[in-house]
Amino acid sequence: MIIASKIRINRVTSILYYCIFGRMNSADITTVKSILSQPQKIAIIPHRNPDGDAMGSCLALYGFLKTKGHTVQVVAPNDYPKFLKWMPWNNTVINFERENPKAKATINEATLIFTLDFNDLSRVGQMEAALQETTADFIMIDHHQQPGDYAKVTYSDVTMSSTCEMVYNFIDFLEETSLIDADIATNLYTGILTDTGSFKYRSTSSKTHRVVAELIDKGANNMEIHQNVFDTNSPSRLHLLGVALSNMVILPEYKTAYITLSQDELDQYDFKKGDTEGFVNYGLTLEGIIFALIFIENREEGIIKISLRSVGDFSVNEFAREHFNGGGHTNAAGGRSEVSMDKTISKFNEILKTYKSKLNP
Ligand code: 5GP
Ligand code: MN
C-alpha cells in the first residue's frame, strides 16, 4: 500500500517535473549518450515544406553531430524558402523530391534517424514510405501536440517555443554546450526567431531569452540573421502582400479575419516558395481579432493550403484537426482542403457559425 502510493507519487512527480521543466528523462539521456558513443550514420529529417525552425534545428544538429565525429546528412522531403538559403550548411541538404535515389540511399544506410519539428511520420509526405521501411532507430525532438510513438527516444515538449530551443536543451542534457560554435548558434537562433514571431508569441519564455542570449555569446550575429530572414523582399512579393491584404475579409461577430489567394493571383505576382510566409499574421494585428486564416490555392497539388493563427485560448490546432485534416499548436496550425476555393470558404463559413460562442462569448 505504502509502496504503491510511493510509486504513484514518484510517477506524478516525474510527470510534473517533465511537464514543468520539459526535461528528457534520465533513462533516455543515458540511451542517447550510449548510442552516440559509437560512430553512427545519421539522417536528420525535417517536415515537408520545412520552415525556419525545421531547417535551423536540423542544420544545428547536423553541425553538432559532425563535430562529434558521426557521418551526418540532412534529408528534406522537399524544397524550402529562399529566405533560409543562407543558413550555415544549408548547401549540404539533400532534397528527397529532387534527389530521390540519393535521399533513399541515405535513409536506407542510416543507423540512426532524427526526426525534427514534427509529431507524425505522415508530415514528411512521399518520404513516409522510405522511413517506414528502415530498421534504424528513431529519435524525435518536437514541440507539436499529440506526438506519435514511432521513436526509440521521444523528446516532446509542447510548451517549448521551438524545436531549436529543444535542440539547445538536448545538447545541454548531453553536457556538451561547449561544442556549440557560431554556425550551430546561428542555425538555432534562426529557428527560435522564426517560430516565436521574433520572440513575441506566448511560448517565448524567460528561458527562451536565456538560450538566445547564450547563442549570441557563442557567435550568432542577431542583427545579420534578422536582415537575412526578413529584409530580402522582392517587389513582386510586396505586391502580392498588397493583393492579400485587399482580399482580407473581416468578420467582427466572430472576431475572425481571413485572406484568400488564388493560383492566378500567385502566378500574376511571380510567386516563389516562402513568399506568403507571415501574411496570415496581419489579420491578428486588427484590434479585437483573435482568429486569422489564409487560404492559398495550390493548383498543382489540387488543394487549398490553410494556415491558422489565434491569440489567447482559442485552439487552432483543434480547429484544423477537426475540420481541415491538419494540426499544429494552440495558436498556430495548418491544414488543407481538397475542394475548390469557393467551396472551402463556404464550408469554413458554415463551420464558423458553430464556433460563435467560443470566439465571441
Ligand atoms: P503554417 O501555417 O506556418 O504552415 O504552420 C503552422 C504550424 O502548423 C506549424 O507548426 C506546422 O508545423 C503546423 N502544420 C502546418 N500544416 C500542417 C498540417 O497539414 N498538419 C499538421 N499536423 N500540422 C501542420
Ligand atoms: Mn517548430
XYZ file of C-alpha atoms and ligand atoms in Angstrom:
386
model
C 0.000 0.000 0.000
C 2.694 2.417 1.101
C 4.930 1.234 -1.741
C 2.104 1.617 -4.262
C 1.375 5.162 -3.192
C 5.100 5.969 -3.192
C 5.349 4.712 -6.745
C 2.313 6.770 -7.647
C 3.796 9.875 -6.031
C 7.090 9.281 -7.840
C 5.293 8.884 -11.129
C 3.221 12.012 -10.564
C 6.360 13.882 -9.525
C 8.250 12.743 -12.582
C 5.348 13.637 -14.910
C 5.082 17.035 -13.212
C 8.828 17.527 -13.466
C 8.700 16.563 -17.130
C 5.810 18.963 -17.774
C 7.270 21.867 -15.842
C 10.891 21.559 -16.866
C 10.403 19.744 -20.167
C 13.394 17.553 -19.475
C 14.135 14.314 -21.219
C 14.041 11.582 -18.600
C 17.412 10.337 -17.418
C 16.973 6.865 -18.964
C 16.501 8.480 -22.383
C 19.550 10.690 -21.874
C 21.604 7.600 -20.994
C 20.262 5.812 -24.092
C 21.190 8.744 -26.351
C 24.665 9.061 -24.789
C 25.247 5.362 -25.323
C 24.083 5.417 -28.975
C 26.212 8.484 -29.725
C 29.290 6.975 -28.069
C 29.693 4.822 -31.230
C 30.175 6.355 -34.689
C 26.764 6.377 -36.406
C 25.459 7.036 -39.894
C 22.818 9.616 -39.165
C 19.986 11.026 -41.257
C 18.204 14.122 -39.958
C 14.692 14.777 -41.275
C 12.545 17.938 -41.079
C 8.842 18.046 -42.005
C 7.578 18.699 -45.531
C 7.718 22.371 -46.550
C 10.355 22.980 -43.888
C 10.280 26.338 -42.121
C 12.998 28.221 -40.223
C 12.625 26.100 -37.111
C 12.700 22.819 -39.032
C 15.774 23.814 -41.056
C 17.500 25.543 -38.127
C 17.101 22.564 -35.811
C 18.240 20.052 -38.453
C 21.267 22.094 -39.510
C 22.295 22.854 -35.925
C 22.061 19.176 -35.002
C 23.995 18.380 -38.191
C 26.854 20.636 -37.078
C 26.830 19.245 -33.550
C 26.834 15.570 -34.615
C 29.557 16.187 -37.244
C 31.712 17.749 -34.559
C 31.202 14.579 -32.538
C 32.579 12.534 -35.433
C 29.446 10.965 -36.919
C 28.542 10.686 -40.592
C 25.575 13.008 -40.936
C 23.162 14.044 -43.676
C 20.061 16.251 -43.587
C 17.358 14.953 -45.949
C 14.448 17.351 -46.534
C 11.191 15.974 -48.005
C 11.042 18.911 -50.439
C 12.391 22.396 -51.052
C 12.434 25.249 -48.531
C 12.137 29.030 -48.994
C 14.871 31.236 -50.408
C 14.926 33.384 -47.271
C 16.523 30.396 -45.471
C 19.077 29.578 -48.149
C 21.903 31.447 -46.455
C 21.878 29.276 -43.310
C 25.170 27.544 -42.404
C 25.460 24.107 -44.083
C 22.154 24.510 -45.981
C 24.024 23.671 -49.194
C 24.639 20.132 -47.868
C 20.906 19.316 -47.616
C 19.541 16.569 -49.890
C 16.069 17.205 -51.325
C 14.059 13.932 -51.386
C 11.854 15.160 -54.230
C 14.720 16.358 -56.418
C 17.472 13.874 -55.493
C 15.350 10.830 -54.821
C 17.834 7.932 -55.266
C 20.474 9.679 -53.158
C 17.934 10.541 -50.466
C 16.585 6.965 -50.353
C 20.106 5.532 -50.151
C 20.945 7.859 -47.253
C 17.840 6.738 -45.355
C 18.462 3.042 -46.101
C 22.063 3.223 -44.937
C 21.339 5.236 -41.792
C 21.889 3.561 -38.425
C 20.106 6.393 -36.624
C 17.406 8.810 -37.761
C 16.467 12.069 -36.069
C 13.050 13.485 -36.934
C 12.788 17.144 -36.002
C 9.920 19.619 -35.677
C 7.085 17.214 -36.455
C 4.959 14.770 -34.497
C 3.858 12.173 -37.021
C 5.558 10.413 -39.932
C 2.743 11.468 -42.264
C 4.158 15.027 -42.049
C 7.005 14.090 -44.445
C 4.667 13.361 -47.386
C 6.085 10.977 -50.021
C 9.097 10.265 -47.849
C 6.989 8.386 -45.286
C 7.298 5.005 -47.053
C 11.120 5.199 -47.011
C 11.074 5.982 -43.280
C 8.598 3.164 -42.541
C 10.907 0.649 -44.247
C 14.148 1.437 -42.429
C 15.356 -0.590 -39.456
C 17.273 2.346 -37.950
C 16.380 3.688 -34.504
C 14.487 6.979 -34.431
C 14.941 9.923 -32.101
C 12.161 12.527 -32.185
C 12.653 16.095 -30.983
C 9.483 18.142 -31.348
C 7.091 20.642 -29.784
C 3.832 19.836 -31.609
C 0.806 18.437 -29.810
C -0.091 14.730 -29.762
C 3.269 13.143 -30.632
C 3.206 9.734 -32.333
C 5.151 6.871 -30.752
C 7.423 5.648 -33.526
C 10.721 6.658 -31.927
C 13.084 4.818 -29.589
C 13.594 8.139 -27.813
C 10.880 10.799 -27.870
C 11.771 14.252 -26.577
C 8.438 16.034 -26.917
C 7.507 19.220 -25.100
C 4.538 21.240 -26.342
C 5.400 24.163 -24.063
C 8.619 24.855 -25.973
C 8.913 27.900 -28.228
C 10.611 25.930 -30.954
C 12.399 22.722 -31.828
C 15.573 24.821 -31.957
C 15.231 25.657 -28.265
C 14.796 21.920 -27.654
C 17.916 21.055 -29.673
C 19.818 23.503 -27.465
C 18.380 21.689 -24.416
C 19.192 18.319 -25.967
C 22.846 19.334 -26.337
C 22.708 20.683 -22.777
C 21.325 17.344 -21.446
C 24.343 15.691 -23.074
C 26.513 18.286 -21.237
C 28.065 19.410 -24.499
C 27.030 23.041 -24.997
C 30.754 23.817 -25.232
C 30.600 22.266 -28.736
C 28.120 24.919 -29.929
C 30.071 27.099 -32.348
C 28.949 30.234 -34.219
C 27.382 28.246 -37.092
C 25.381 25.952 -34.808
C 24.335 29.013 -32.764
C 23.261 30.839 -35.942
C 21.014 27.964 -37.003
C 19.445 27.654 -33.556
C 18.894 31.416 -33.298
C 17.177 31.477 -36.702
C 14.659 28.779 -35.773
C 13.822 30.362 -32.426
C 13.437 33.746 -34.142
C 11.059 32.487 -36.831
C 8.970 30.155 -34.631
C 8.374 32.807 -31.946
C 7.405 35.584 -34.388
C 10.547 37.470 -33.325
C 10.228 36.488 -29.638
C 6.634 37.625 -29.198
C 4.430 34.508 -29.127
C 3.113 33.104 -25.859
C 5.551 30.186 -25.851
C 8.510 32.609 -25.615
C 9.726 32.164 -22.037
C 12.457 33.787 -19.985
C 14.361 30.553 -20.627
C 13.964 31.107 -24.389
C 15.604 34.518 -23.948
C 18.384 32.985 -21.842
C 19.082 30.425 -24.573
C 19.062 33.177 -27.204
C 21.485 35.264 -25.120
C 23.757 32.240 -24.872
C 23.589 31.782 -28.656
C 24.613 35.400 -29.226
C 27.536 34.862 -26.857
C 28.508 31.824 -28.910
C 28.662 33.875 -32.094
C 25.153 34.171 -33.571
C 25.035 37.627 -35.200
C 21.474 38.597 -34.332
C 21.289 41.726 -36.496
C 22.562 39.923 -39.578
C 20.203 36.989 -39.027
C 17.162 39.303 -38.790
C 18.224 41.011 -42.023
C 18.832 37.698 -43.826
C 15.401 36.390 -42.844
C 13.210 39.480 -43.098
C 14.849 42.037 -45.369
C 15.078 40.169 -48.646
C 11.692 41.095 -50.114
C 11.249 41.241 -53.876
C 8.931 43.909 -55.340
C 6.575 41.159 -56.549
C 6.270 39.729 -53.031
C 5.247 43.112 -51.666
C 2.700 43.453 -54.481
C 1.337 40.006 -53.602
C 1.028 41.154 -49.980
C -0.993 44.110 -51.268
C -3.365 41.726 -53.054
C -3.632 39.527 -49.951
C -4.483 42.491 -47.739
C -7.097 43.807 -50.124
C -8.660 40.300 -50.275
C -8.972 40.192 -46.486
C -12.466 39.525 -45.133
C -13.162 40.722 -41.592
C -15.934 39.080 -39.560
C -16.164 41.107 -36.336
C -19.014 38.990 -34.923
C -16.622 36.015 -34.913
C -13.508 38.085 -34.111
C -12.120 36.487 -37.264
C -10.281 37.707 -40.349
C -9.307 35.619 -43.345
C -7.368 36.096 -46.565
C -7.654 34.184 -49.833
C -5.059 33.934 -52.593
C -5.910 32.155 -55.826
C -3.367 30.430 -58.046
C -3.978 33.113 -60.697
C -3.063 35.832 -58.203
C 0.057 33.921 -57.173
C 1.073 33.496 -60.815
C 0.475 37.150 -61.596
C 2.999 38.165 -58.929
C 5.601 35.545 -59.747
C 5.015 33.517 -56.560
C 8.033 31.710 -55.118
C 8.054 29.324 -52.170
C 8.030 31.287 -48.934
C 6.540 34.454 -50.445
C 3.314 34.157 -48.424
C 5.125 33.478 -45.135
C 3.744 35.746 -42.425
C 0.775 37.062 -44.435
C -1.683 35.283 -42.135
C -0.457 37.281 -39.148
C -1.794 40.586 -40.499
C -5.343 39.555 -39.552
C -4.320 39.325 -35.908
C -2.936 42.881 -35.919
C -6.545 44.142 -36.227
C -7.897 45.292 -32.899
C -10.359 42.746 -31.496
C -9.456 39.952 -33.940
C -8.409 36.680 -32.272
C -8.646 34.185 -35.169
C -6.898 34.686 -38.517
C -6.553 32.418 -41.532
C -5.122 32.399 -45.014
C -6.410 30.092 -47.761
C -3.905 29.609 -50.575
C -4.761 27.725 -53.744
C -2.197 25.186 -54.967
C -3.364 24.006 -58.379
C -0.505 21.540 -58.831
C -1.394 19.658 -55.637
C -5.131 20.223 -56.171
C -5.554 21.627 -52.666
C -6.214 24.805 -50.733
C -3.458 25.127 -48.120
C -4.741 26.732 -44.953
C -2.738 28.494 -42.251
C -4.495 29.309 -38.995
C -3.420 31.594 -36.152
C -5.042 32.736 -32.915
C -4.339 34.710 -29.793
C -5.459 33.505 -26.386
C -7.140 30.206 -25.635
C -8.903 29.513 -28.935
C -7.177 26.376 -30.241
C -6.487 26.456 -33.966
C -4.819 23.067 -33.525
C -8.209 21.567 -32.641
C -9.988 23.539 -35.353
C -7.532 22.420 -38.063
C -7.530 18.837 -36.813
C -11.298 18.579 -36.697
C -12.244 20.288 -39.961
C -9.239 20.605 -42.272
C -7.130 17.487 -41.889
C -4.322 19.360 -40.135
C -2.945 20.348 -36.773
C -0.065 22.175 -35.105
C -0.112 24.236 -31.922
C -2.811 26.033 -29.926
C -2.059 29.373 -31.604
C -0.547 28.283 -34.951
C -1.697 25.434 -37.123
C -2.034 24.342 -40.708
C -4.439 22.256 -42.715
C -5.778 21.610 -46.201
C -8.954 21.363 -48.196
C -9.421 19.252 -51.292
C -12.349 21.167 -52.803
C -12.342 24.494 -54.692
C -11.653 27.830 -53.007
C -15.325 28.824 -53.171
C -16.471 25.553 -51.633
C -13.742 25.743 -48.997
C -14.801 29.237 -47.979
C -18.478 28.210 -47.850
C -17.580 25.233 -45.682
C -15.478 27.461 -43.435
C -18.317 29.983 -43.046
C -20.705 27.194 -42.056
C -18.253 25.772 -39.519
C -17.576 29.219 -38.093
C -21.250 29.605 -37.122
C -20.847 26.702 -34.688
C -17.900 28.458 -33.013
C -19.647 31.777 -32.403
C -19.940 31.382 -28.635
C -16.322 30.196 -28.343
C -14.947 33.071 -30.403
C -17.208 35.822 -29.114
C -18.555 34.750 -25.710
P 1.998 27.006 -41.229
O 0.656 27.619 -41.179
O 3.083 28.014 -40.995
O 2.202 26.128 -42.415
O 2.060 26.027 -39.991
C 1.763 26.418 -38.689
C 2.022 25.282 -37.744
O 1.141 24.196 -38.019
C 3.419 24.693 -37.862
O 3.835 24.374 -36.564
C 3.261 23.473 -38.705
O 4.204 22.510 -38.386
C 1.852 23.028 -38.383
N 1.214 22.500 -39.587
C 1.125 23.112 -40.790
N 0.458 22.353 -41.688
C 0.100 21.221 -41.026
C -0.612 20.037 -41.411
O -1.073 19.868 -42.541
N -0.766 19.086 -40.437
C -0.294 19.249 -39.165
N -0.494 18.264 -38.270
N 0.382 20.351 -38.782
C 0.580 21.327 -39.680
Mn 8.594 24.486 -34.887
